[in-house]
Amino acid sequence: MQVHVAGTRSTRKAPKEYFTGTVLQDPIIVTEAPARLVSTRVSFEPGARTAWHSHPLGQTLYVISGIGRVQAAGGPVREIRPGDVVWIPPGEKHWHGASPNNAMTHIAMQEALDGNYADWMEHVTDAEYNVAPA
């Protein structure tokens, strides 16, 4: 058993290659094989968002504060709020982030396949992001 004491792992700024705007990441857990779980608390400032990406084994998001947005490729932009749970199936191209005027924080949980937990793609354009939620 391992106990990761609060405050012993530093908050990091999310890399610009995969995110637009200011995004902070607090690691929760990266398990060792045979386990595959990777989980992070992700805080998006207003207007901040991920690039388009997918996960080989899917992803679950649990919104803990703020107002956010999520979209699967070809689908509508959806608004998400505290308590909402979003399941993204394996391989589904998607993005998620804060709304234009509100910050949003979620817990992201996914499993790694052969050490890979995400396949990153192009940035979400302002035109894609600014579509009104369905």
C-alpha atoms as one frame of an Amber mdcrd trajectory, in Angstrom:
protein
   0.000   0.000   0.000   1.135   3.533  -0.756  -0.157   6.744   0.772   0.592
   9.884  -1.225   0.484  12.674   1.338  -1.308  15.831   0.172   1.086  18.518
  -1.004   4.003  16.183  -1.736   3.477  16.242  -5.521   3.702  19.567  -7.296
   1.011  21.173  -9.433   2.210  21.514 -13.005   1.180  23.677 -15.940  -0.268
  21.588 -18.743   1.878  21.540 -21.907   0.950  24.028 -24.648   1.310  21.241
 -27.231  -1.883  19.646 -25.885  -3.830  22.534 -24.314  -5.055  26.041 -25.147
  -5.039  28.603 -22.333  -3.980  28.145 -18.718  -4.510  24.629 -17.406  -3.122
  23.274 -14.129  -2.690  19.566 -13.409  -2.448  17.909 -10.001  -1.418  14.252
 -10.224  -3.631  11.848  -8.297  -2.182   8.474  -9.289  -0.132   6.743 -11.956
  -0.181   3.043 -11.151   2.465   0.462 -11.941   1.764  -2.681 -14.005  -0.234
  -4.797 -13.921  -2.543  -1.913 -12.889  -3.155   0.723 -15.611  -4.969   3.623
 -13.909  -3.860   7.220 -14.476  -5.820   9.982 -12.746  -5.321  13.739 -12.569
  -7.189  16.746 -11.155  -7.308  19.247 -14.023  -8.214  22.932 -13.562  -9.043
  25.021 -16.632  -9.215  28.828 -16.538 -12.077  30.389 -18.544 -11.595  29.631
 -22.244  -8.947  26.957 -21.632  -9.350  23.522 -23.187  -7.608  20.372 -24.350
  -6.608  19.707 -27.925  -8.561  17.029 -29.767  -7.480  13.641 -28.452  -8.570
  10.076 -27.754  -7.807   7.377 -25.198  -7.060   3.762 -26.148  -9.134   2.406
 -23.234 -11.558   5.315 -22.781 -11.772   8.075 -20.178 -14.062   9.124 -17.355
 -14.387  12.761 -16.285 -15.958  13.778 -12.975 -16.675  17.514 -12.771 -15.991
  18.948  -9.309 -16.417  22.693  -9.863 -17.274  25.353 -12.409 -18.892  25.155
 -15.828 -17.234  23.337 -18.683 -17.690  22.046 -22.188 -17.092  18.705 -23.853
 -17.495  17.527 -27.433 -17.007  14.297 -29.350 -16.009  14.683 -33.013 -19.130
  15.143 -35.100 -21.323  15.666 -32.038 -22.733  18.740 -30.311 -20.834  20.829
 -27.781 -22.253  19.897 -24.358 -22.148  21.921 -21.140 -20.925  20.100 -18.012
 -21.338  21.079 -14.351 -20.336  19.835 -10.881 -21.463  16.269 -10.277 -21.652
  15.429 -13.981 -19.852  12.264 -15.082 -18.702  11.963 -18.693 -17.698   8.590
 -20.196 -15.662   8.813 -23.397 -15.419   5.401 -25.130 -12.072   3.985 -26.308
 -10.738   5.704 -29.420 -13.374   8.470 -29.499 -11.910  11.787 -30.685 -12.975
  14.543 -28.265 -12.019  17.641 -26.298 -13.015  19.169 -22.956 -12.381  22.353
 -21.018 -13.831  25.381 -19.293 -16.637  27.540 -20.636 -15.691  30.960 -22.051
 -16.624  32.841 -18.859 -16.170  30.256 -16.106 -13.331  28.085 -14.855 -13.882
  24.326 -14.553 -12.130  21.567 -12.625 -12.571  17.851 -13.197 -10.981  14.589
 -12.210  -9.768  12.724 -15.307  -9.432   8.938 -15.059  -8.142   6.646 -17.777
  -6.208   3.425 -18.185  -2.967   3.125 -20.109  -2.514   0.553 -22.860   1.145
  -0.448 -23.216   2.067   2.749 -21.334  -0.050   5.035 -23.542  -3.104   6.748
 -22.084  -3.781   9.435 -24.720  -3.304  10.074 -28.427  -3.055  13.829 -28.984
  -4.212  15.531 -32.177  -4.742  19.087 -33.455  -5.781  22.021 -31.281  -9.475
  22.895 -31.033 -10.019  26.065 -33.072 -11.779  29.125 -31.640 -14.588  28.512
 -34.153 -15.066  24.932 -32.880 -14.870  26.025 -29.241 -17.260  28.948 -29.557
 -20.208  26.906 -30.872 -23.088  27.335 -28.423 -23.716  24.219 -26.302 -26.659
  22.033 -27.296
